[in-house]
């Protein structure tokens, strides 16, 4: 495309003389805008519209109303749900970032030293990522089972450690949900950071070696600053994905015991499918989106700008 | 092509044709000839025609093929429901209201009231005689009819909750809450887990537990359908039943892990592994125990009525599935009613499910076993979930409440107040 268009511009220079032809991006962007509008913007606009109605799954008629907004934001359960969401998101995001970085560093280090098995390691980590969230929840439910024959507790007993109430204790249940999410999401984080690590200029490490820098100093003064952009982009994406997670939780704990693991996405789901409250569910969805956008914007503020070190 | 090959091909074609034709009559999304003149869409669960159990699937294939032969010119386009009950049923209501729903569908009995309230069901009156309607158990008849007496669905099987016990460990069936606690603690002393029941975030938790509330005479909603379980005398009865479960866990008669049990399969697994000698389960689990455990072990398990606060105060939750017509086309309503009758009689008999018409227990030999005497006696105290659209949220709040109390996160009174507030807010918005 570029090869054929360049001579044409040269043959017919613009009237203003010199320089490239004025860009006309709109025709190129229209298909993308159309599909994004259809599949992303329209559902958001519709959810926004429904949030200002009294729409219910039981009644097709919907009238303008602010009741749903008042009822949802004034709900006694919302505080607990938001706290659960914050703990779940923070735990999952830090877990995925740290583990993803650790595995990516391990793989890059292994490849630099021509260690065998690095491809297998990457593939193994990726295998968790391709498992659907519901299946992930079911797998971890079996592992965390507190029955005498539960997988992890049986192993603990074998080595003389008392069994853990993974899912029946409210505090442990949240930790279990975070573990299951981190296990699945680490691969995504690892792949992003692996690509970023591979792009770091080797001469920086060679210079550090000349200066007799320790591995810790190399990580702190070269790797992490060079990864800053990738880490922040990764964090934004993981925050958004984690906030929207409810499939792992619904199959692992169902939000219980009690409300101990009920996060905002699951609360919105329950509002629609238990209460048939389409308007209320829409309010919660908009709230979820607002939180995602706010957090993404905050993280984005720390992204390195072009021209800045 | 040489001659022997042609002969072989012809022989194969002639010999295999009937088998292939039969197979072609039932596919993953259709029953009957693909080019049939009339089509009925039927949304069903995955437990019969498409059961993972080969014998069940084969039996239903034969039933449906006979049915199609009796109704020439028809094809049934089958749609499988997902296992996510609430989501599936809510989605189907929305589709029906938008005119995109199936013509005929299986509707969970606990959701039937919501469908009735949404006005999406077509009456099937003319396909049932007065005697057939009178033959339904009273609570079933009440559930499937509207105020005008129209039959809006066929409740084709019912189920109930019972207490299963390993008679080698617990020879006598506990009759009261106290007896169950004592028996469970004795099994704990012998190295078992104690009594198991659903206690996680699932409909089974609320439904199994509600028997303890109902046994005392508690009511979830009043005659107008308004939630009242947290008011007046109901409040005390409700708290009594919550404290009963709390005490089972606190005393060690039930393990703390019950708050993470969300399927009856967990109890079956524990029975098969020999880690429990007592659990609360559905009547259908009797057959599962017989087929899962070795014959000698299975013979040790018996079912009995759920214990009550006293031996005279008993109740058990009765559920089951219905089949309803969501189309206005009279011919399709007729076909839907006929399919419902297929499930009501021979379909039930094959699966040993509990029919909702008294005469069917006499008609089929399946129901001659001693376990059906226990089930039919327990059905005397059967109680269906209230036919109101607020029930799913009441159930949701009961699940939350029980989980919080049994895990020690909240006191019964505090948890009930929170549940009452949530249910009232949801009811006000319906």
XYZ file of C-alpha atoms in Angstrom:
739
model
C 0.000 0.000 0.000
C 2.697 2.467 0.997
C 4.839 1.522 -1.975
C 2.100 2.289 -4.524
C 0.787 5.466 -2.927
C 4.125 7.174 -2.501
C 4.913 7.701 -6.239
C 1.347 8.946 -6.854
C 1.861 11.708 -4.288
C 5.136 12.556 -5.891
C 3.518 12.786 -9.340
C 0.740 15.129 -8.179
C 2.003 17.376 -5.403
C -0.582 19.312 -3.391
C -1.414 22.860 -4.424
C 0.127 24.253 -1.276
C 3.366 22.906 -2.578
C 5.827 20.522 -0.896
C 5.129 18.152 2.012
C 2.851 15.140 2.172
C -0.808 15.123 1.111
C -3.288 16.108 3.850
C -4.256 13.004 5.846
C -7.790 11.717 5.360
C -8.074 9.123 8.141
C -11.857 9.088 8.377
C -12.597 6.645 5.537
C -10.033 4.273 7.006
C -11.404 4.590 10.504
C -15.091 4.350 9.597
C -15.322 0.523 9.580
C -13.562 0.362 12.936
C -15.751 3.107 14.376
C -18.833 1.336 13.054
C -17.997 -1.995 14.671
C -16.793 -0.449 17.924
C -19.959 1.618 18.023
C -22.156 -1.374 17.313
C -20.573 -3.868 19.662
C -19.138 -1.664 22.424
C -20.671 1.803 22.513
C -24.251 0.781 21.862
C -24.445 -1.678 24.814
C -22.918 1.003 27.062
C -25.416 3.610 25.882
C -28.245 1.100 26.356
C -27.088 0.238 29.881
C -26.916 3.962 30.634
C -30.458 4.385 29.302
C -31.751 1.427 31.345
C -30.118 2.814 34.504
C -32.479 5.781 34.273
C -35.602 3.622 34.018
C -37.544 1.139 36.131
C -36.878 -1.673 33.608
C -37.436 -5.222 34.801
C -37.010 -8.588 33.122
C -40.644 -9.260 34.032
C -42.080 -6.219 32.342
C -41.239 -4.919 28.893
C -42.608 -1.478 29.707
C -39.958 0.814 31.151
C -40.496 4.370 32.348
C -38.013 7.080 33.181
C -37.069 6.848 36.850
C -34.204 7.641 39.190
C -35.344 4.989 41.684
C -32.873 2.356 40.524
C -29.927 4.693 41.010
C -31.109 5.617 44.516
C -31.875 2.005 45.450
C -28.590 0.579 44.211
C -26.302 3.294 45.541
C -28.171 3.276 48.850
C -28.112 -0.507 49.202
C -26.708 -1.747 52.509
C -24.876 -4.530 50.699
C -23.008 -2.202 48.341
C -20.357 -1.262 50.911
C -19.469 -4.904 51.555
C -19.477 -5.649 47.841
C -17.202 -2.688 47.035
C -14.810 -3.678 49.811
C -14.730 -7.245 48.466
C -14.127 -5.874 44.975
C -11.241 -3.709 46.179
C -9.558 -6.574 48.066
C -10.096 -9.006 45.197
C -8.812 -6.564 42.573
C -5.788 -5.410 44.551
C -4.798 -8.951 45.503
C -5.302 -10.307 42.010
C -3.521 -7.435 40.232
C -0.458 -7.468 42.495
C -0.341 -11.255 42.373
C -0.512 -11.346 38.594
C 2.025 -8.563 38.155
C 4.558 -10.012 40.575
C 4.224 -13.609 39.455
C 4.105 -12.621 35.777
C 7.266 -10.562 36.203
C 9.017 -13.330 38.135
C 8.235 -15.953 35.501
C 9.129 -13.603 32.631
C 12.493 -12.815 34.283
C 13.073 -16.516 34.817
C 12.301 -17.367 31.193
C 14.433 -14.534 29.750
C 17.307 -15.424 32.061
C 16.977 -19.059 31.101
C 16.939 -18.259 27.395
C 20.013 -16.017 27.729
C 21.798 -18.914 29.374
C 20.498 -21.363 26.735
C 18.740 -23.422 29.365
C 16.533 -26.179 27.997
C 12.832 -26.308 28.799
C 12.073 -22.592 28.617
C 9.579 -23.095 25.792
C 7.866 -25.823 27.817
C 7.717 -23.488 30.821
C 6.113 -20.712 28.768
C 3.616 -23.166 27.267
C 2.728 -24.557 30.679
C 2.021 -21.094 32.055
C -0.041 -20.237 28.984
C -2.114 -23.407 29.396
C -3.767 -21.888 32.477
C -4.737 -18.810 30.473
C -6.711 -20.704 27.848
C -8.882 -22.442 30.452
C -12.311 -20.775 30.681
C -13.026 -18.956 33.944
C -15.879 -21.274 34.904
C -13.666 -24.337 34.426
C -10.904 -22.624 36.388
C -13.322 -22.137 39.293
C -14.407 -25.770 39.160
C -10.787 -26.988 39.086
C -9.846 -24.909 42.119
C -13.035 -25.899 43.913
C -11.887 -29.505 43.679
C -8.374 -28.583 44.808
C -9.624 -26.464 47.726
C -12.287 -29.002 48.747
C -12.388 -29.297 52.520
C -13.733 -32.833 52.399
C -11.358 -35.388 53.935
C -10.456 -36.354 50.372
C -9.836 -32.758 49.154
C -6.662 -32.541 47.068
C -4.672 -29.788 48.808
C -5.795 -30.596 52.336
C -4.993 -34.274 51.833
C -1.478 -33.302 50.785
C -1.141 -31.001 53.784
C -2.212 -33.808 56.093
C 0.399 -36.104 54.545
C 3.158 -33.697 55.557
C 1.675 -33.133 59.010
C 0.085 -29.727 58.398
C -3.498 -29.281 59.638
C -6.116 -28.787 56.904
C -7.093 -25.263 55.892
C -10.689 -23.972 55.635
C -10.083 -22.681 52.105
C -13.669 -21.954 51.151
C -15.772 -22.088 54.329
C -13.856 -19.402 56.224
C -14.886 -15.964 54.886
C -11.332 -14.537 54.976
C -9.743 -17.608 53.428
C -12.443 -17.788 50.761
C -11.378 -14.405 49.373
C -7.747 -15.518 49.403
C -8.733 -18.711 47.550
C -10.600 -16.692 44.920
C -7.527 -14.485 44.460
C -5.243 -17.529 44.133
C -7.497 -19.044 41.456
C -7.591 -15.746 39.530
C -3.849 -15.160 39.819
C -3.155 -18.716 38.656
C -5.146 -18.084 35.503
C -4.153 -14.469 34.816
C -0.422 -14.734 35.409
C 0.174 -16.031 31.890
C -1.216 -12.859 30.320
C 0.995 -10.728 32.510
C 3.995 -12.930 31.830
C 3.617 -12.687 28.052
C 3.395 -8.886 28.075
C 6.390 -8.511 30.382
C 8.372 -11.182 28.554
C 8.017 -9.217 25.317
C 9.060 -6.008 27.097
C 12.051 -7.692 28.743
C 13.254 -9.012 25.386
C 13.260 -5.488 24.013
C 15.606 -4.074 26.677
C 18.944 -3.195 25.149
C 21.577 -5.782 26.185
C 24.281 -3.112 26.272
C 22.693 -1.714 29.436
C 23.339 -5.008 31.218
C 26.831 -5.228 29.694
C 27.604 -1.785 31.073
C 26.198 -2.813 34.454
C 28.404 -5.892 34.412
C 31.440 -3.683 33.754
C 30.381 -1.616 36.782
C 30.108 -4.853 38.806
C 26.391 -4.273 39.528
C 24.713 -6.942 41.602
C 21.641 -8.798 40.224
C 19.447 -6.797 42.588
C 20.951 -3.507 41.320
C 20.440 -4.606 37.717
C 16.775 -5.321 38.469
C 16.224 -2.084 40.386
C 18.192 0.341 38.208
C 17.820 -1.153 34.713
C 15.031 -3.715 34.367
C 12.247 -2.056 36.349
C 12.775 1.474 34.925
C 12.892 0.021 31.407
C 9.712 -1.968 32.105
C 7.828 0.989 33.566
C 5.584 1.490 30.539
C 4.863 -2.206 30.107
C 4.137 -2.644 33.797
C 1.674 0.243 33.815
C -0.111 -0.874 30.643
C -0.222 -4.373 32.072
C -1.651 -3.021 35.321
C -4.396 -1.102 33.502
C -5.447 -4.158 31.521
C -5.374 -6.485 34.519
C -7.338 -4.040 36.669
C -10.091 -3.849 34.055
C -10.153 -7.611 33.509
C -10.166 -8.366 37.230
C -12.927 -5.880 37.986
C -15.073 -7.643 35.407
C -14.277 -11.119 36.722
C -17.153 -13.088 38.108
C -17.022 -16.428 36.302
C -14.243 -17.834 38.490
C -16.001 -16.684 41.641
C -19.447 -17.911 40.689
C -18.146 -21.426 40.124
C -15.660 -21.429 43.018
C -17.673 -19.886 45.882
C -20.837 -18.477 44.329
C -20.010 -15.300 46.245
C -20.108 -17.046 49.630
C -19.897 -17.968 52.354
C -22.522 -15.327 52.959
C -21.322 -12.366 50.908
C -17.633 -12.932 51.656
C -16.575 -13.160 47.990
C -19.397 -11.308 46.250
C -17.726 -8.736 43.996
C -19.408 -5.944 42.048
C -19.676 -7.881 38.767
C -21.323 -10.821 40.552
C -23.600 -8.477 42.501
C -24.775 -6.913 39.232
C -25.386 -10.387 37.813
C -27.383 -11.435 40.895
C -29.403 -8.220 40.788
C -30.522 -8.969 37.250
C -31.019 -12.723 37.495
C -32.371 -13.073 41.060
C -34.319 -9.810 41.319
C -35.046 -9.538 37.579
C -34.010 -5.909 38.145
C -32.636 -4.805 34.793
C -32.434 -1.151 35.808
C -30.601 -1.943 39.049
C -28.178 -4.243 37.242
C -27.538 -1.491 34.696
C -26.754 1.009 37.464
C -24.213 -1.408 38.935
C -22.710 -2.062 35.484
C -22.278 1.658 34.902
C -20.704 1.966 38.351
C -18.329 -0.863 37.480
C -17.402 0.848 34.231
C -16.853 4.167 35.997
C -14.535 2.519 38.531
C -12.615 0.763 35.721
C -12.202 3.994 33.757
C -11.133 5.962 36.823
C -8.537 3.420 37.871
C -7.281 3.109 34.290
C -6.982 6.898 34.053
C -5.057 7.088 37.328
C -2.599 4.415 36.233
C -2.340 6.000 32.773
C -1.178 9.262 34.362
C 2.044 7.525 35.303
C 2.686 6.218 31.797
C 5.923 7.569 30.278
C 5.191 10.269 27.681
C 7.152 10.518 24.444
C 10.112 12.830 24.858
C 10.233 12.126 28.564
C 12.767 9.741 30.005
C -16.061 -50.338 -9.359
C -15.781 -54.098 -9.201
C -18.811 -56.292 -8.636
C -18.120 -57.564 -5.066
C -17.586 -53.987 -3.925
C -20.913 -52.893 -5.426
C -22.710 -55.822 -3.794
C -21.105 -55.026 -0.435
C -22.053 -51.379 -0.704
C -25.657 -52.241 -1.551
C -25.857 -54.741 1.315
C -24.495 -52.166 3.703
C -26.927 -49.559 2.438
C -29.934 -51.874 2.712
C -28.927 -53.375 6.039
C -27.850 -50.131 7.632
C -30.665 -47.956 6.368
C -33.127 -48.525 9.232
C -30.465 -47.888 11.850
C -29.286 -44.760 10.095
C -32.885 -43.577 9.664
C -33.568 -44.082 13.377
C -30.416 -42.211 14.284
C -31.377 -39.413 11.931
C -34.759 -39.017 13.649
C -33.052 -37.768 16.811
C -30.153 -35.361 16.512
C -28.614 -32.877 18.929
C -31.082 -30.210 17.842
C -34.029 -32.042 16.364
C -36.484 -34.895 16.775
C -38.342 -36.018 13.648
C -37.731 -35.592 9.931
C -35.755 -32.483 8.991
C -38.208 -31.650 6.195
C -41.372 -31.962 8.319
C -44.159 -29.549 7.481
C -44.593 -28.249 11.041
C -41.960 -27.441 13.608
C -42.210 -26.931 17.355
C -39.309 -25.501 19.336
C -38.836 -27.250 22.676
C -36.312 -26.060 25.254
C -35.396 -28.855 27.626
C -32.867 -29.719 30.296
C -30.010 -32.121 29.711
C -31.244 -34.894 31.981
C -33.400 -37.018 29.681
C -33.294 -36.991 25.872
C -29.756 -35.635 25.923
C -28.713 -37.278 29.168
C -25.088 -38.286 29.546
C -26.468 -41.601 30.805
C -26.751 -43.709 27.676
C -29.663 -45.841 28.914
C -31.729 -42.757 29.774
C -30.972 -41.071 26.458
C -31.857 -44.217 24.519
C -35.132 -44.690 26.385
C -36.175 -41.101 25.697
C -35.108 -41.356 22.039
C -37.508 -44.277 21.670
C -40.284 -42.378 23.445
C -39.798 -39.363 21.193
C -39.600 -41.405 17.998
C -42.923 -43.087 18.910
C -44.311 -39.642 19.641
C -43.278 -38.277 16.246
C -44.745 -41.332 14.521
C -48.025 -40.600 16.301
C -47.835 -36.986 15.127
C -46.866 -37.166 11.442
C -45.869 -33.936 9.745
C -44.225 -32.587 12.909
C -40.656 -31.946 13.862
C -39.411 -30.877 17.291
C -36.518 -28.439 17.202
C -34.791 -29.037 20.518
C -32.869 -26.380 22.431
C -30.771 -27.371 25.438
C -30.910 -25.265 28.577
C -27.681 -24.394 30.327
C -27.069 -25.537 33.880
C -27.295 -21.983 35.193
C -30.884 -22.142 36.347
C -31.637 -18.539 37.272
C -29.931 -17.042 34.255
C -31.506 -19.529 31.867
C -35.022 -19.074 33.203
C -34.765 -15.261 33.331
C -33.437 -15.169 29.782
C -36.291 -17.363 28.574
C -38.889 -14.998 30.064
C -37.287 -12.073 28.299
C -37.196 -13.993 25.010
C -40.835 -15.011 25.391
C -41.886 -11.407 26.043
C -40.019 -10.312 22.933
C -41.691 -13.069 20.891
C -38.431 -14.965 20.466
C -38.956 -17.649 23.078
C -39.417 -21.379 22.464
C -42.912 -22.705 21.736
C -42.674 -25.160 24.584
C -40.224 -25.313 27.457
C -39.285 -26.894 30.731
C -39.742 -24.381 33.523
C -38.426 -24.983 37.027
C -41.342 -25.183 39.456
C -39.773 -22.485 41.647
C -39.828 -20.089 38.690
C -43.323 -20.926 37.461
C -44.914 -18.048 39.391
C -42.612 -15.600 37.649
C -43.702 -16.923 34.256
C -47.347 -16.714 35.301
C -46.861 -13.130 36.470
C -45.148 -12.243 33.198
C -48.208 -13.517 31.290
C -46.233 -15.572 28.793
C -47.910 -18.974 29.300
C -50.778 -20.325 27.189
C -53.548 -22.393 28.835
C -53.630 -26.132 28.144
C -57.120 -26.697 29.571
C -58.629 -28.539 26.641
C -55.954 -31.236 26.691
C -56.639 -32.347 30.268
C -59.885 -33.829 31.543
C -61.327 -32.817 34.879
C -60.310 -36.193 36.322
C -56.741 -35.743 35.137
C -56.569 -32.307 36.757
C -58.104 -33.636 39.980
C -55.488 -36.399 39.995
C -52.645 -33.874 40.525
C -51.493 -33.432 44.149
C -53.201 -30.348 45.642
C -50.028 -28.235 45.915
C -49.210 -29.102 42.303
C -52.688 -28.173 41.120
C -52.434 -24.852 42.931
C -49.055 -24.186 41.356
C -50.032 -24.834 37.759
C -53.388 -23.049 37.660
C -54.158 -19.351 37.604
C -56.962 -17.551 39.432
C -59.390 -18.417 36.621
C -58.565 -22.119 36.910
C -56.580 -22.302 33.664
C -53.909 -24.999 33.450
C -50.809 -22.991 32.548
C -48.210 -25.744 32.857
C -47.794 -29.430 33.556
C -45.755 -30.094 36.689
C -44.455 -33.395 35.444
C -42.376 -34.548 38.367
C -41.858 -33.499 41.906
C -39.033 -34.091 44.342
C -38.484 -33.789 48.038
C -35.716 -33.604 50.583
C -35.002 -36.476 52.935
C -32.324 -37.499 55.434
C -30.022 -40.239 54.210
C -28.146 -42.351 56.724
C -25.763 -45.253 56.740
C -27.782 -47.717 58.834
C -24.645 -49.535 59.920
C -23.529 -46.362 61.733
C -26.921 -44.790 62.493
C -29.400 -47.663 62.802
C -32.427 -45.582 63.842
C -33.684 -42.651 61.809
C -33.450 -39.392 63.827
C -36.917 -37.916 64.242
C -36.114 -34.541 65.823
C -33.469 -31.839 65.465
C -31.977 -32.892 68.796
C -31.850 -36.557 67.786
C -30.098 -35.622 64.557
C -27.504 -33.582 66.434
C -26.874 -36.449 68.859
C -26.638 -39.019 66.078
C -24.315 -36.776 64.055
C -22.018 -36.193 67.041
C -21.842 -39.958 67.565
C -20.753 -40.425 63.964
C -18.093 -37.746 64.492
C -16.789 -39.771 67.443
C -16.496 -42.706 65.077
C -14.383 -40.675 62.647
C -17.047 -39.434 60.248
C -17.622 -35.810 59.216
C -21.036 -35.491 60.828
C -24.196 -34.504 58.984
C -23.761 -32.802 55.595
C -26.127 -30.436 53.833
C -26.015 -27.622 51.288
C -24.802 -24.426 52.978
C -23.177 -22.429 50.155
C -24.621 -19.907 47.702
C -27.087 -22.131 45.887
C -30.840 -22.570 45.752
C -30.445 -25.990 47.393
C -29.233 -24.339 50.603
C -32.346 -22.230 51.027
C -34.724 -24.913 49.855
C -33.331 -27.717 52.051
C -33.266 -25.463 55.090
C -36.767 -24.036 54.549
C -38.239 -27.385 55.659
C -37.126 -26.492 59.203
C -38.947 -23.161 59.028
C -42.060 -24.633 57.458
C -42.156 -27.528 59.955
C -42.826 -24.975 62.709
C -45.616 -23.392 60.685
C -43.558 -20.461 59.385
C -44.645 -18.521 56.309
C -42.359 -16.765 53.833
C -45.092 -14.624 52.269
C -48.663 -13.736 53.177
C -51.726 -14.378 51.056
C -51.090 -11.212 49.084
C -47.606 -12.492 48.227
C -45.822 -9.949 50.424
C -42.698 -11.181 52.233
C -43.456 -11.665 55.957
C -40.827 -14.154 57.136
C -39.077 -11.502 59.217
C -42.163 -10.213 61.033
C -44.114 -11.228 64.140
C -44.256 -14.907 64.953
C -42.563 -15.833 61.672
C -39.450 -13.991 62.802
C -39.089 -16.178 65.888
C -39.745 -19.369 63.940
C -37.240 -18.278 61.314
C -34.578 -17.543 63.916
C -35.224 -20.909 65.610
C -34.519 -22.697 62.342
C -31.386 -20.600 61.713
C -30.103 -21.312 65.231
C -30.654 -25.028 64.602
C -28.215 -24.979 61.675
C -25.851 -22.686 63.588
C -25.841 -25.120 66.503
C -25.146 -28.096 64.243
C -21.971 -26.395 62.998
C -20.901 -24.900 66.342
C -21.331 -28.215 68.144
C -19.350 -30.062 65.494
C -22.353 -32.178 64.493
C -21.882 -30.694 61.011
C -18.469 -29.712 59.627
C -17.731 -26.037 58.951
C -17.271 -26.967 55.313
C -21.021 -27.149 54.783
C -20.883 -23.408 53.972
C -18.921 -24.357 50.849
C -21.213 -27.208 49.752
C -23.204 -26.087 46.744
C -24.236 -29.333 45.051
C -25.816 -32.583 46.131
C -22.953 -34.294 44.310
C -20.658 -33.255 47.173
C -22.781 -35.310 49.562
C -22.878 -38.252 47.181
C -19.088 -38.098 46.881
C -18.741 -38.118 50.675
C -21.108 -41.086 50.936
C -19.167 -42.935 48.257
C -15.867 -42.133 49.984
C -17.300 -43.321 53.294
C -16.551 -40.030 55.058
C -20.116 -39.286 56.136
C -22.937 -41.364 57.510
C -25.665 -38.692 57.407
C -26.693 -36.116 54.840
C -29.694 -34.149 53.637
C -30.400 -34.874 49.982
C -33.053 -35.167 47.317
C -35.168 -38.270 46.754
C -33.483 -38.833 43.386
C -30.222 -39.504 45.207
C -31.500 -42.887 46.354
C -31.073 -44.228 42.820
C -27.695 -42.485 42.527
C -26.490 -44.166 45.712
C -27.581 -47.525 44.367
C -25.762 -46.994 41.091
C -22.637 -45.300 42.512
C -21.791 -47.401 45.547
C -20.961 -51.110 45.506
C -24.107 -53.159 46.077
C -23.100 -54.155 49.598
C -22.387 -50.555 50.614
C -25.468 -49.146 48.881
C -27.668 -51.555 50.813
C -26.601 -49.846 54.059
C -28.117 -46.507 53.030
C -31.707 -45.644 53.828
C -33.807 -42.520 53.508
C -36.110 -41.112 56.165
C -38.232 -38.026 56.622
C -36.351 -34.862 57.582
C -36.252 -34.411 61.363
C -38.437 -31.662 62.808
C -38.228 -29.567 65.966
C -40.477 -32.267 67.429
C -41.393 -35.625 65.935
C -44.822 -34.271 65.046
C -43.628 -31.138 63.301
C -42.353 -32.146 59.881
C -42.014 -30.582 56.478
C -40.040 -31.123 53.324
C -39.510 -28.872 50.344
C -41.085 -30.173 47.161
C -39.708 -29.002 43.854
C -39.567 -30.475 40.393
C -40.009 -29.273 36.823
C -42.934 -28.231 34.692
C -43.534 -28.103 30.957
C -45.330 -25.043 29.643
C -46.441 -23.618 26.298
C -45.090 -20.172 25.442
C -46.810 -19.924 22.070
C -50.269 -18.736 21.075
C -50.547 -21.237 18.210
C -53.238 -23.763 19.334
C -51.652 -26.631 17.393
C -48.310 -26.017 19.052
C -49.977 -25.793 22.455
C -51.562 -29.189 21.718
C -48.168 -30.650 20.832
C -46.626 -29.155 23.961
C -49.327 -30.683 26.163
C -48.753 -34.038 24.481
C -45.006 -33.833 25.162
C -45.779 -32.988 28.787
C -47.897 -36.136 29.068
C -45.007 -38.111 27.600
C -42.818 -36.962 30.465
C -45.571 -37.216 33.067
C -46.138 -40.951 32.556
C -43.532 -43.122 30.834
C -40.743 -40.537 31.165
C -41.134 -40.448 34.934
C -41.483 -44.205 35.217
C -38.218 -44.814 33.389
C -36.252 -42.373 35.522
C -38.020 -43.364 38.766
C -38.827 -39.701 39.394
C -41.841 -38.842 41.511
C -44.951 -38.210 39.381
C -47.374 -35.516 40.451
C -50.526 -37.541 39.828
C -51.524 -40.088 42.458
C -52.772 -42.675 39.925
C -49.342 -43.004 38.293
C -47.897 -44.591 41.443
C -50.360 -47.436 40.954
C -49.935 -47.628 37.199
C -46.177 -48.268 37.057
C -44.233 -51.065 38.781
C -41.306 -48.687 39.199
C -42.975 -47.279 42.295
C -43.302 -50.587 44.131
C -39.938 -50.217 45.982
C -39.825 -49.564 49.765
C -38.120 -46.209 49.256
C -41.242 -44.894 47.559
C -43.221 -45.636 50.726
C -40.851 -43.285 52.578
C -41.111 -40.677 49.843
C -44.895 -40.818 49.600
C -45.190 -40.567 53.404
C -42.868 -37.559 53.408
C -44.875 -35.987 50.586
C -47.769 -35.771 53.025
C -45.792 -32.956 54.639
C -44.586 -31.564 51.322
C -44.429 -27.823 50.879
C -43.793 -26.043 47.601
C -41.974 -22.747 47.365
C -44.325 -19.774 47.291
C -45.521 -18.907 43.814
C -44.330 -15.311 43.871
C -41.758 -13.450 41.816
C -39.924 -12.289 44.958
C -39.053 -15.885 45.911
C -35.685 -16.000 44.062
C -34.501 -12.961 46.050
C -35.828 -14.412 49.326
C -33.857 -17.563 48.529
C -30.761 -15.489 47.696
C -30.968 -13.685 51.019
C -31.491 -16.939 52.945
C -28.357 -18.359 51.305
C -26.371 -15.268 52.329
C -27.839 -15.274 55.825
C -27.123 -18.951 56.492
C -23.575 -18.645 55.146
C -22.846 -15.665 57.371
C -24.315 -17.262 60.485
C -22.703 -20.667 60.021
C -19.308 -19.153 59.232
C -19.544 -16.959 62.315
C -19.564 -13.716 60.342
C -22.934 -12.573 61.737
C -25.420 -13.295 64.501
C -28.790 -14.711 63.406
C -30.768 -11.576 64.368
C -28.369 -9.238 62.613
C -28.295 -11.419 59.486
C -32.094 -11.635 59.417
C -32.425 -7.849 59.672
C -30.070 -7.419 56.710
C -31.979 -10.025 54.705
C -35.308 -8.368 55.537
C -34.023 -4.985 54.389
C -32.735 -6.408 51.104
C -35.927 -8.352 50.379
C -38.132 -5.359 51.188
C -36.082 -3.158 48.859
C -36.259 -5.737 46.063
C -39.994 -6.253 46.582
C -40.630 -2.522 46.413
C -38.905 -2.423 43.029
C -40.800 -5.365 41.486
